[in-house]
């Protein structure tokens, strides 16, 4: 149980607990899984469905069953010789309610709180109203409106003797320094106990003693009456009480504010733009230890075997964090139970990689969680010949840009201006501090620095860079240079000198050098007098003045990196991907929709690099964060093979459904604007084509309605994320309702002779190609170098949409029963006749995982050998071998199969043997003229020399997993 052989990701919440997971362990073992892989187990906000809003790092979540429930799960896993990997969230905590005691501490005591340095708070805000305070943007409307309406109230909790501010279900502590003023008129003796308090740590125990006395006092009738009177004196029901309450609120260490103020004024780091998730300063040793203490103890006790780190790019120093975590895990490994000792702890990170961006070797990790592989295999499914006509058709139909990069840059500008402007301000202020440190840059204004920094962010091609000792590495420089050149082209020449300086301050050459003033060029004015030269005209070569400290530069580098990362996520994944619709199968987390396809050669190169550098990285094709299920993407990818037919279908459907459009007009005064609009309508059709269940009949009214509800939830989220005619920030409910009505109209039972009849007919047209794509990506994930990860439930067809749809309950009982049936009935190929119900996919998963268990070293340490394909339809095959010692496994998959299926009358997702003609895979010489056994079918194809013909290898299944005869079957 050192390195996982395979993992299965489970999403835990109050309705699927440790005990529920334990009941599936025998099923997972039968499937061939070696490690359960759990969503976060630390205590999260009550009712959390995902666990990423941790409120207490020190306890196993009681809603999941607590530590005892975890132990019961682990006991079940150990009984099946399985391990456990857990998701760890070091970047942020949930701060939206009152459950996070660390957050409550800083709201109560401000910068002198015991946990003040745990959160990434700017206590020195340039806004006087926020200096020494924390913005609390949790009001549903403007502060004055909520105060006037009596929604903000002073209350008293007799259980712990504390005054609190309540706002609906939210509570905020009142500083003990204000208790004296609250109590003075009504309980002067109690007030005296709080008089003279300060926020200094030495005074805080005194406050606890005073609160204990207050608690005892309020247990009496006299005390209750005094407290009630004090509360009424601060009531918002009358002007005097409202004024007192307002003045009390103004004295707190937080400023209550409307949630909309966060984008412009928040003075603490958020997770992306989510104002209920506060950024942690895990780079501080005490924060690192406090936030990981539970995980370390559970690891030492043998309850967990490995970790997955969430959103590593949000941290100030990802490299240092990973190195520190690796060292701590290896130190603790020696203290684990003897039977669980392991030479190296499994440790992967969630990391989004751009094409050509490497995972850094010095992080000491086992790799990523697999978004890079998901991107590779997803792009491999697409026919490059469809890229240009589909882009052209999208632009003509939607009126949107044909190139994704145009959408992405526009979205970046919007996110910087509207969602993350406070974070941009903070980074610009850090640069401004550096500029003020030296005479040659002191006149670089805050506005100019902000403008230039924003342009760098807009053009940044990766999530972030990772300077070492304040200097960009060669890898960093490669990507930073792209941003630099893009920004330079976009900026006015007057800003180029500022751009050059910022580039140096952010880790460029000369960034750590003291300034050496150049001899100044003498310029004369019209009267012959010497006039000064600006820094723009004669900038020095070095980046920083002699008074500028390295800490200022490193702070600027950190803030800049913690800006580029969320901008990439929010602008690309959560905005542009919902605006651009060439084919939404490429609009996925970790993917670049501008990269339409990937060649077989480049896919092989990626696998070879992974085998050489990170052979234990995770391989995934579905996650809790995906925007559409793996089989939705696989089916939509089939459209890349028929771009002209798809274009004609789109136009036909749009014409057919024109009567169901809603004319609403828009904000620009266009009275002919309609809902959902051309772009949203086209993306809706792609979604319906992609997620229509293979077994759903248009006559099934209940089934169609259920699908419409699911698609409607996706549609609402997609439109708000696109931020065009509606958004989360300013919802246009009339437009949203009109879009929902359009969807339900076109799927209404009376449309069976119209669109509702044509939709499943077209789905049937491409469903076999989509299924072959699904089999291809499934087998590649299970056999490529790395650790295959299975997201819960995706062993059957995964026609889910974006969360929460992809986190729906999984019918494990159905899967358990079908797995048993599959074993009884033999090879997966025997289920191909029933391909629409997904059992054949389940069979592929089980058989491939069984082979990995049987030949562990072959897949764990074996080399990766791309195999050449020759013949008439060589482009429709991908093949490679895994090799270790004398053992080989040969993997073959059908791809780009639509044209080969055109004359197929069998109705199966399988190319007729005769259609392959002379297409053959060239096997390694060691396998020449050898009979091979297919783990997925009864086939035992024999090579003709080194040539293995597809008419033999793929006669029973569109994919094959071959080994030499004599290898026992499982």
Coordinates of C-alpha atoms in Angstrom, one line a residue, residues 5-442:
X5 CA -2.5 0.8 -8.1
X6 CA -5.8 2.6 -8.7
X7 CA -8.0 5.0 -6.8
X8 CA -11.7 5.7 -6.6
X9 CA -12.8 9.2 -5.6
X10 CA -15.8 9.4 -3.2
X11 CA -17.6 12.7 -2.4
X12 CA -18.5 12.7 1.3
X13 CA -21.2 14.7 2.9
X14 CA -23.9 14.2 5.6
X15 CA -26.0 12.0 3.2
X16 CA -22.9 9.9 2.2
X17 CA -20.8 9.3 5.3
X18 CA -17.8 7.1 6.2
X19 CA -20.2 4.3 7.0
X20 CA -21.8 4.7 3.6
X21 CA -18.4 4.5 2.0
X22 CA -17.5 1.5 4.1
X23 CA -20.5 -0.4 2.6
X24 CA -18.9 0.0 -0.8
X25 CA -15.5 -1.3 0.0
X26 CA -16.2 -4.8 -1.1
X27 CA -17.5 -3.5 -4.4
X28 CA -14.4 -1.3 -4.9
X29 CA -12.2 -4.3 -4.1
X30 CA -14.1 -6.5 -6.6
X31 CA -13.7 -3.7 -9.2
X32 CA -9.9 -3.7 -8.7
X33 CA -9.4 -0.5 -6.7
X34 CA -6.4 -0.4 -4.4
X35 CA -7.1 2.9 -2.6
X36 CA -10.2 4.8 -1.6
X37 CA -9.7 8.5 -2.3
X38 CA -11.9 10.8 -0.2
X39 CA -13.0 14.4 -0.4
X40 CA -11.9 16.5 2.6
X41 CA -12.5 14.9 6.0
X42 CA -11.9 17.9 8.3
X43 CA -14.9 19.6 9.8
X44 CA -16.6 21.8 7.2
X45 CA -19.5 24.3 7.3
X46 CA -22.6 22.5 8.5
X47 CA -24.4 20.9 5.5
X48 CA -21.5 21.3 3.1
X49 CA -21.9 19.1 0.1
X50 CA -18.2 19.2 -0.9
X51 CA -16.1 19.7 2.3
X52 CA -13.8 22.5 0.9
X53 CA -15.1 25.0 3.3
X54 CA -13.2 23.7 6.3
X55 CA -14.1 25.5 9.6
X56 CA -12.0 23.3 12.0
X57 CA -8.8 21.7 10.9
X58 CA -8.5 19.9 14.3
X59 CA -11.5 17.5 14.0
X60 CA -12.7 14.9 11.6
X61 CA -16.1 16.1 10.4
X62 CA -18.8 14.9 12.7
X63 CA -21.4 15.1 9.9
X64 CA -19.4 12.3 8.1
X65 CA -19.3 10.2 11.2
X66 CA -16.3 11.7 13.1
X67 CA -13.1 9.9 13.8
X68 CA -14.9 6.7 14.9
X69 CA -16.7 6.6 11.6
X70 CA -13.3 7.1 9.8
X71 CA -11.8 4.2 11.8
X72 CA -14.7 1.9 10.8
X73 CA -14.1 2.7 7.2
X74 CA -10.3 2.2 7.5
X75 CA -10.9 -1.2 9.3
X76 CA -13.0 -2.3 6.3
X77 CA -10.4 -1.1 3.8
X78 CA -7.6 -2.9 5.7
X79 CA -9.6 -6.1 5.7
X80 CA -9.5 -5.9 1.9
X81 CA -5.8 -4.9 1.9
X82 CA -6.8 -1.4 0.6
X83 CA -5.4 2.0 1.5
X84 CA -6.8 5.5 1.9
X85 CA -5.9 8.9 0.4
X86 CA -7.5 12.1 1.7
X87 CA -8.0 15.5 0.2
X88 CA -6.3 18.2 2.2
X89 CA -7.2 21.9 1.8
X90 CA -4.4 24.1 3.1
X91 CA -5.2 27.2 1.1
X92 CA -8.4 28.4 2.6
X93 CA -11.1 28.0 5.3
X94 CA -14.8 28.6 5.4
X95 CA -15.4 32.0 7.0
X96 CA -19.0 32.7 5.9
X97 CA -20.7 31.8 9.2
X98 CA -19.8 31.6 12.9
X99 CA -18.5 28.1 13.0
X100 CA -14.8 28.9 12.4
X101 CA -13.4 29.8 15.8
X102 CA -10.1 31.0 14.3
X103 CA -11.9 33.5 12.2
X104 CA -14.2 34.5 15.0
X105 CA -11.1 35.2 17.1
X106 CA -9.7 37.8 14.6
X107 CA -13.2 39.4 14.3
X108 CA -13.2 39.7 18.1
X109 CA -9.7 40.8 18.8
X110 CA -8.4 42.2 15.5
X111 CA -4.8 42.3 14.7
X112 CA -3.9 41.2 18.3
X113 CA -5.9 38.0 18.1
X114 CA -4.1 34.7 18.6
X115 CA -5.0 33.7 15.0
X116 CA -4.6 37.1 13.4
X117 CA -1.6 35.9 11.4
X118 CA -3.2 32.7 10.4
X119 CA -5.3 34.4 7.7
X120 CA -3.9 36.4 4.8
X121 CA -5.3 39.8 6.0
X122 CA -4.0 43.2 5.0
X123 CA -4.3 45.0 8.3
X124 CA -2.8 48.2 6.8
X125 CA -5.5 48.9 4.2
X126 CA -5.2 52.3 2.6
X127 CA -8.9 52.8 3.3
X128 CA -9.1 54.5 6.8
X129 CA -12.4 52.7 7.4
X130 CA -10.6 49.3 7.1
X131 CA -7.3 50.1 8.8
X132 CA -6.9 47.5 11.5
X133 CA -10.2 45.9 10.5
X134 CA -11.5 43.0 8.4
X135 CA -14.1 43.6 5.8
X136 CA -17.1 41.3 6.5
X137 CA -19.0 41.4 3.2
X138 CA -21.8 39.1 4.3
X139 CA -24.9 41.4 4.1
X140 CA -27.6 40.6 1.5
X141 CA -28.2 44.3 0.8
X142 CA -26.5 47.7 1.5
X143 CA -25.5 48.2 5.2
X144 CA -27.7 51.3 5.7
X145 CA -30.7 49.5 4.3
X146 CA -30.2 46.4 6.5
X147 CA -29.5 48.6 9.6
X148 CA -32.6 50.7 8.9
X149 CA -34.7 47.6 8.4
X150 CA -33.7 46.2 11.8
X151 CA -32.0 43.1 10.3
X152 CA -28.7 43.8 12.1
X153 CA -29.2 43.2 15.8
X154 CA -27.3 43.2 19.1
X155 CA -27.9 40.0 21.0
X156 CA -26.6 38.2 24.0
X157 CA -25.7 34.5 24.3
X158 CA -26.2 33.5 27.9
X159 CA -24.4 30.1 27.3
X160 CA -21.0 31.8 27.0
X161 CA -21.7 35.3 28.3
X162 CA -21.0 37.0 25.0
X163 CA -22.6 39.9 23.2
X164 CA -23.0 39.3 19.5
X165 CA -24.2 40.9 16.4
X166 CA -26.7 38.8 14.6
X167 CA -27.8 39.0 11.0
X168 CA -30.3 36.3 10.1
X169 CA -28.3 33.0 10.8
X170 CA -25.0 34.8 10.9
X171 CA -23.3 35.9 14.1
X172 CA -20.4 38.2 14.7
X173 CA -18.6 38.8 18.0
X174 CA -18.6 42.1 19.8
X175 CA -15.2 43.1 21.1
X176 CA -15.0 42.7 24.9
X177 CA -13.6 46.3 24.9
X178 CA -17.2 47.5 24.2
X179 CA -18.9 45.5 26.9
X180 CA -18.3 48.3 29.4
X181 CA -20.1 50.8 27.2
X182 CA -23.0 48.4 26.6
X183 CA -23.5 47.6 30.3
X184 CA -22.6 51.0 31.8
X185 CA -26.2 52.4 32.2
X186 CA -27.9 49.1 33.1
X187 CA -25.3 47.0 35.0
X188 CA -22.5 49.4 36.1
X189 CA -20.8 46.8 38.4
X190 CA -20.6 44.4 35.5
X191 CA -19.4 47.2 33.3
X192 CA -16.5 47.9 35.7
X193 CA -15.1 44.4 35.1
X194 CA -14.6 45.2 31.5
X195 CA -13.3 48.7 32.0
X196 CA -9.7 49.3 30.9
X197 CA -9.4 46.2 28.7
X198 CA -7.1 46.4 25.7
X199 CA -6.7 44.1 22.8
X200 CA -3.2 43.1 23.9
X201 CA -2.8 39.3 24.4
X202 CA -2.1 39.8 28.1
X203 CA -5.5 41.3 28.6
X204 CA -7.5 38.6 26.8
X205 CA -7.6 36.2 29.8
X206 CA -9.1 39.0 31.9
X207 CA -11.9 39.3 29.4
X208 CA -12.6 35.6 29.7
X209 CA -12.8 36.0 33.5
X210 CA -15.1 39.0 33.1
X211 CA -17.4 37.1 30.7
X212 CA -17.6 34.2 33.2
X213 CA -18.9 36.6 35.8
X214 CA -21.3 38.2 33.3
X215 CA -22.6 34.7 32.5
X216 CA -23.3 34.1 36.2
X217 CA -24.9 37.5 36.5
X218 CA -27.3 36.9 33.7
X219 CA -28.5 33.7 35.3
X220 CA -30.4 35.9 37.8
X221 CA -33.6 37.8 37.1
X222 CA -31.8 41.1 37.8
X223 CA -29.1 40.2 35.3
X224 CA -31.6 39.1 32.6
X225 CA -33.5 42.4 33.0
X226 CA -30.3 44.4 32.8
X227 CA -29.2 42.6 29.6
X228 CA -32.6 42.9 28.0
X229 CA -32.6 46.6 28.7
X230 CA -29.1 47.1 27.2
X231 CA -30.2 45.1 24.1
X232 CA -33.3 47.3 23.7
X233 CA -31.1 50.4 24.0
X234 CA -29.4 49.3 20.8
X235 CA -32.5 48.3 18.9
X236 CA -32.7 49.3 15.3
X237 CA -36.4 49.9 15.7
X238 CA -35.9 53.6 16.7
X239 CA -33.4 56.3 15.6
X240 CA -31.6 56.5 19.0
X241 CA -31.1 52.8 19.3
X242 CA -30.1 52.5 15.7
X243 CA -27.5 55.2 16.1
X244 CA -26.1 53.5 19.2
X245 CA -25.9 50.2 17.3
X246 CA -24.2 51.9 14.3
X247 CA -21.6 53.5 16.6
X248 CA -21.0 50.1 18.3
X249 CA -20.5 48.4 14.9
X250 CA -18.1 51.1 13.8
X251 CA -15.9 50.3 16.8
X252 CA -15.6 46.6 15.9
X253 CA -12.6 44.9 14.3
X254 CA -14.6 44.2 11.3
X255 CA -16.8 46.3 9.0
X256 CA -20.1 44.7 8.1
X257 CA -20.8 45.4 4.4
X258 CA -23.0 44.3 1.4
X259 CA -21.6 41.2 -0.3
X260 CA -21.1 43.2 -3.5
X261 CA -18.4 45.4 -1.9
X262 CA -16.0 42.5 -1.7
X263 CA -14.8 42.7 -5.3
X264 CA -13.6 46.2 -4.8
X265 CA -12.8 46.5 -1.1
X266 CA -12.0 43.1 0.5
X267 CA -8.7 43.3 2.4
X268 CA -8.1 39.6 2.9
X269 CA -7.2 37.0 0.4
X270 CA -10.1 34.9 -0.9
X271 CA -10.3 31.6 -2.7
X272 CA -10.8 33.0 -6.2
X273 CA -13.7 35.5 -5.7
X274 CA -15.6 33.4 -3.1
X275 CA -16.1 35.7 -0.1
X276 CA -17.0 32.9 2.2
X277 CA -13.5 31.2 1.8
X278 CA -10.6 33.0 3.5
X279 CA -7.0 32.5 2.4
X280 CA -4.6 30.9 4.9
X281 CA -1.0 31.9 5.6
X282 CA 0.2 28.3 5.6
X283 CA 3.7 29.4 4.7
X284 CA 4.0 30.4 8.4
X285 CA 5.4 27.4 10.4
X286 CA 2.8 27.7 13.2
X287 CA -0.1 27.8 10.7
X288 CA 1.3 24.9 8.8
X289 CA 1.5 22.8 11.9
X290 CA -1.8 23.8 13.3
X291 CA -3.7 23.2 10.0
X292 CA -2.0 19.8 9.4
X293 CA -1.9 18.5 13.0
X294 CA -4.9 16.2 12.5
X295 CA -3.7 14.9 9.2
X296 CA -0.3 14.2 10.6
X297 CA -1.8 12.3 13.6
X298 CA -4.1 10.2 11.4
X299 CA -1.2 9.4 9.1
X300 CA 1.1 8.5 12.0
X301 CA -1.7 6.2 13.5
X302 CA -2.0 4.5 10.1
X303 CA -5.5 5.7 9.3
X304 CA -4.5 7.4 6.1
X305 CA -1.8 6.5 3.6
X306 CA -1.5 9.4 1.3
X307 CA -2.6 13.0 0.5
X308 CA -4.0 15.0 -2.3
X309 CA -3.4 18.8 -1.9
X310 CA -6.1 21.1 -3.1
X311 CA -5.3 24.2 -5.1
X312 CA -1.6 24.3 -4.5
X313 CA -1.2 27.4 -6.7
X314 CA -3.1 29.5 -4.1
X315 CA -0.3 29.2 -1.6
X316 CA 2.3 31.9 -1.2
X317 CA 5.2 29.4 -1.8
X318 CA 3.9 26.1 -3.4
X319 CA 7.5 24.7 -3.7
X320 CA 8.4 25.3 -0.1
X321 CA 5.0 24.0 1.1
X322 CA 5.4 20.8 -0.9
X323 CA 9.0 20.3 0.3
X324 CA 8.0 20.9 3.9
X325 CA 5.0 18.6 3.7
X326 CA 7.2 15.9 2.1
X327 CA 9.8 16.2 4.9
X328 CA 7.1 16.0 7.6
X329 CA 5.4 13.0 6.1
X330 CA 8.7 11.1 5.8
X331 CA 9.6 12.0 9.4
X332 CA 6.3 10.6 10.6
X333 CA 6.4 7.5 8.4
X334 CA 8.8 5.8 10.8
X335 CA 6.2 6.1 13.6
X336 CA 3.4 4.4 11.7
X337 CA 2.4 0.8 12.6
X338 CA 5.0 -1.6 11.5
X339 CA 2.7 -3.4 9.0
X340 CA 2.0 0.0 7.4
X341 CA 5.6 1.2 7.0
X342 CA 6.2 2.5 3.6
X343 CA 9.3 3.8 1.8
X344 CA 7.6 6.9 0.4
X345 CA 4.3 8.5 1.2
X346 CA 2.0 9.1 -1.8
X347 CA 1.5 12.8 -2.3
X348 CA -0.1 14.5 -5.3
X349 CA -1.2 18.1 -5.9
X350 CA -4.1 19.7 -7.8
X351 CA -2.4 21.7 -10.5
X352 CA -3.6 23.1 -13.8
X353 CA -0.8 22.9 -16.4
X354 CA -0.7 24.8 -19.7
X355 CA 0.6 23.0 -22.8
X356 CA 4.3 22.6 -22.4
X357 CA 4.4 23.6 -18.8
X358 CA 6.2 21.0 -16.7
X359 CA 5.5 19.8 -13.2
X360 CA 8.5 21.1 -11.2
X361 CA 10.9 18.4 -10.1
X362 CA 12.0 20.1 -7.0
X363 CA 8.5 20.0 -5.4
X364 CA 9.2 16.4 -4.3
X365 CA 5.7 15.3 -5.2
X366 CA 4.4 12.2 -7.0
X367 CA 2.7 14.3 -9.7
X368 CA -0.6 16.0 -10.3
X369 CA -4.2 14.8 -9.8
X370 CA -4.5 14.3 -13.5
X371 CA -6.1 17.4 -15.2
X372 CA -3.2 17.3 -17.6
X373 CA -4.0 13.8 -18.7
X374 CA -7.7 14.6 -18.9
X375 CA -6.7 17.4 -21.3
X376 CA -4.5 15.2 -23.4
X377 CA -6.9 12.4 -23.8
X378 CA -9.8 14.8 -24.4
X379 CA -8.0 16.6 -27.2
X380 CA -7.0 13.3 -28.7
X381 CA -10.7 12.4 -29.3
X382 CA -11.1 15.4 -31.6
X383 CA -10.6 15.4 -35.4
X384 CA -8.3 18.3 -36.3
X385 CA -10.1 18.7 -39.6
X386 CA -13.1 19.9 -37.8
X387 CA -11.4 22.8 -36.0
X388 CA -11.6 25.5 -38.7
X389 CA -15.1 24.8 -40.1
X390 CA -16.6 24.5 -36.6
X391 CA -14.9 27.8 -35.5
X392 CA -16.2 29.6 -38.6
X393 CA -19.7 28.2 -38.1
X394 CA -19.7 29.2 -34.4
X395 CA -18.7 32.7 -35.2
X396 CA -21.3 33.1 -38.0
X397 CA -24.1 31.6 -35.9
X398 CA -23.4 33.3 -32.5
X399 CA -21.8 36.6 -33.5
X400 CA -19.0 35.7 -31.0
X401 CA -15.3 35.5 -31.8
X402 CA -14.1 32.5 -33.7
X403 CA -10.9 32.3 -31.6
X404 CA -11.0 31.3 -28.0
X405 CA -8.1 33.6 -27.1
X406 CA -10.1 36.7 -27.9
X407 CA -12.8 35.5 -25.5
X408 CA -10.3 34.7 -22.8
X409 CA -8.6 38.0 -22.9
X410 CA -11.9 39.9 -22.7
X411 CA -12.9 37.7 -19.8
X412 CA -9.6 38.4 -18.0
X413 CA -10.2 42.1 -18.3
X414 CA -13.7 41.8 -17.0
X415 CA -12.7 39.6 -14.0
X416 CA -9.9 42.1 -13.1
X417 CA -12.2 45.0 -13.3
X418 CA -15.3 43.6 -11.7
X419 CA -14.5 40.5 -9.6
X420 CA -10.9 40.7 -8.4
X421 CA -10.2 44.5 -8.5
X422 CA -9.4 44.5 -4.8
X423 CA -6.8 41.8 -5.4
X424 CA -5.3 43.8 -8.3
X425 CA -5.2 46.9 -6.1
X426 CA -3.3 45.0 -3.4
X427 CA -0.7 43.7 -5.9
X428 CA -0.3 47.2 -7.4
X429 CA 0.2 48.7 -4.0
X430 CA 3.0 46.2 -3.4
X431 CA 4.7 47.4 -6.6
X432 CA 4.1 51.0 -5.7
X433 CA 5.9 50.5 -2.4
X434 CA 8.9 49.2 -4.3
X435 CA 8.7 52.1 -6.7
X436 CA 8.7 54.7 -3.9
X437 CA 11.9 53.2 -2.5
X438 CA 14.2 54.8 -5.1
X439 CA 14.3 58.3 -6.7
X440 CA 14.3 56.9 -10.2
X441 CA 11.0 55.2 -9.9
X442 CA 9.2 57.3 -7.2

